[in-house]
Amino acid sequence: MDRERIELTARGKLEIVLSRLGYVTPEIPANDKSPSWDGCIRLYNNKESTSKAELAKLIPIQLKGHYQTPPYTDLISYNAEVSDLKNYLQNNGVIFFVVCIDENDNYRIYYDTLTKLKLRRTIKGKRSSKRS
C-alpha cells in the first residue's frame, strides 16, 4: 500500500472514531503539508452542541499512518524528529496519533498526549543519547 493511501485511510479511521465521541470534532485536512502538525480537534463542553459558546479547547494533533499486519500489540513506539518535538513544546503540547492499518481494513489507533513535561524529558533524552 502506498504512503498516500495509508495516510488517507488512517485519517478516515481517526475521524470516524473521534466523531463518535460527541464532545470532539476533528479538523484534519487531506494531504496536509503543514510542518509538525496535521490539524486539530475541537473539544466541546456539551456533547449535543458544537456552537462557539460550547467550544472548550482547540487541541493540535499529529497523525501518522502505518501499514502493519495483525496481530497488533498493546504498546508501540514511534520516532519523531527533535525539531517537531520542539515545535510541540512551543505550542504547549500535542496529541500524537499513530493509526496502524492492514490490507483487510483492520486497524488500531494508538495515541499519546505529549504534554510539556513529557516533551522536555523526551528532548533531553534524545540530546543525551546522541552524546553517548
PDB file of N, CA and C in Angstrom, residues 9 11 17 24 36 49 54-55 58 85 87 90 94 96 99 104 110 121 125 130:
ATOM      1  N   THR A   9      -6.246   6.662   4.559  1.00  0.00           N
ATOM      2  CA  THR A   9      -7.010   5.665   5.302  1.00  0.00           C
ATOM      3  C   THR A   9      -6.904   5.919   6.801  1.00  0.00           C
ATOM      4  N   ARG A  11      -6.306   8.745   8.302  1.00  0.00           N
ATOM      5  CA  ARG A  11      -7.085   9.959   8.604  1.00  0.00           C
ATOM      6  C   ARG A  11      -8.578   9.638   8.709  1.00  0.00           C
ATOM      7  N   VAL A  17     -13.659   7.574  14.444  1.00  0.00           N
ATOM      8  CA  VAL A  17     -13.612   7.266  15.877  1.00  0.00           C
ATOM      9  C   VAL A  17     -13.790   8.530  16.712  1.00  0.00           C
ATOM     10  N   VAL A  24     -16.079  15.849  20.560  1.00  0.00           N
ATOM     11  CA  VAL A  24     -14.907  16.140  19.746  1.00  0.00           C
ATOM     12  C   VAL A  24     -15.294  16.276  18.280  1.00  0.00           C
ATOM     13  N   SER A  36       5.046  19.837  11.247  1.00  0.00           N
ATOM     14  CA  SER A  36       4.840  19.351  12.611  1.00  0.00           C
ATOM     15  C   SER A  36       3.411  18.947  12.964  1.00  0.00           C
ATOM     16  N   SER A  49     -23.877  19.907  21.405  1.00  0.00           N
ATOM     17  CA  SER A  49     -23.764  21.158  20.675  1.00  0.00           C
ATOM     18  C   SER A  49     -22.324  21.452  20.266  1.00  0.00           C
ATOM     19  N   GLU A  54     -19.962  26.676  23.233  1.00  0.00           N
ATOM     20  CA  GLU A  54     -19.623  25.412  23.895  1.00  0.00           C
ATOM     21  C   GLU A  54     -18.187  24.945  23.633  1.00  0.00           C
ATOM     22  N   LEU A  55     -17.446  25.685  22.797  1.00  0.00           N
ATOM     23  CA  LEU A  55     -16.072  25.301  22.482  1.00  0.00           C
ATOM     24  C   LEU A  55     -15.188  25.457  23.717  1.00  0.00           C
ATOM     25  N   LEU A  58      -9.099  24.052  21.467  1.00  0.00           N
ATOM     26  CA  LEU A  58      -8.549  23.505  20.232  1.00  0.00           C
ATOM     27  C   LEU A  58      -7.272  22.772  20.607  1.00  0.00           C
ATOM     28  N   LEU A  85       9.381  17.837  17.970  1.00  0.00           N
ATOM     29  CA  LEU A  85       9.169  17.847  19.424  1.00  0.00           C
ATOM     30  C   LEU A  85       9.315  19.254  19.989  1.00  0.00           C
ATOM     31  N   ASN A  87       8.756  22.029  18.348  1.00  0.00           N
ATOM     32  CA  ASN A  87       7.574  22.777  17.921  1.00  0.00           C
ATOM     33  C   ASN A  87       6.372  22.461  18.806  1.00  0.00           C
ATOM     34  N   GLN A  90       6.759  24.301  22.090  1.00  0.00           N
ATOM     35  CA  GLN A  90       6.448  25.727  21.964  1.00  0.00           C
ATOM     36  C   GLN A  90       4.945  25.987  21.871  1.00  0.00           C
ATOM     37  N   VAL A  94       0.801  18.391  22.206  1.00  0.00           N
ATOM     38  CA  VAL A  94       0.103  17.853  21.048  1.00  0.00           C
ATOM     39  C   VAL A  94      -0.419  16.463  21.418  1.00  0.00           C
ATOM     40  N   PHE A  96      -0.478  12.925  19.787  1.00  0.00           N
ATOM     41  CA  PHE A  96       0.210  12.230  18.710  1.00  0.00           C
ATOM     42  C   PHE A  96      -0.506  10.907  18.463  1.00  0.00           C
ATOM     43  N   VAL A  99      -2.004   5.439  13.538  1.00  0.00           N
ATOM     44  CA  VAL A  99      -3.058   4.529  13.126  1.00  0.00           C
ATOM     45  C   VAL A  99      -2.417   3.426  12.291  1.00  0.00           C
ATOM     46  N   ASN A 104      -6.853  -5.579   4.931  1.00  0.00           N
ATOM     47  CA  ASN A 104      -8.244  -6.008   5.121  1.00  0.00           C
ATOM     48  C   ASN A 104      -9.101  -4.985   5.843  1.00  0.00           C
ATOM     49  N   TYR A 110      -3.387   4.178  18.146  1.00  0.00           N
ATOM     50  CA  TYR A 110      -2.563   4.431  19.324  1.00  0.00           C
ATOM     51  C   TYR A 110      -2.429   5.941  19.461  1.00  0.00           C
ATOM     52  N   ARG A 121      11.287  16.020  28.733  1.00  0.00           N
ATOM     53  CA  ARG A 121      12.032  14.798  29.073  1.00  0.00           C
ATOM     54  C   ARG A 121      12.502  14.063  27.816  1.00  0.00           C
ATOM     55  N   GLY A 125      16.303  13.475  26.647  1.00  0.00           N
ATOM     56  CA  GLY A 125      16.781  12.113  26.428  1.00  0.00           C
ATOM     57  C   GLY A 125      17.399  11.934  25.053  1.00  0.00           C
ATOM     58  N   LYS A 130      22.526  11.147  22.006  1.00  0.00           N
ATOM     59  CA  LYS A 130      23.408  11.472  20.897  1.00  0.00           C
ATOM     60  C   LYS A 130      24.844  11.675  21.368  1.00  0.00           C
TER      61      LYS A 130
END
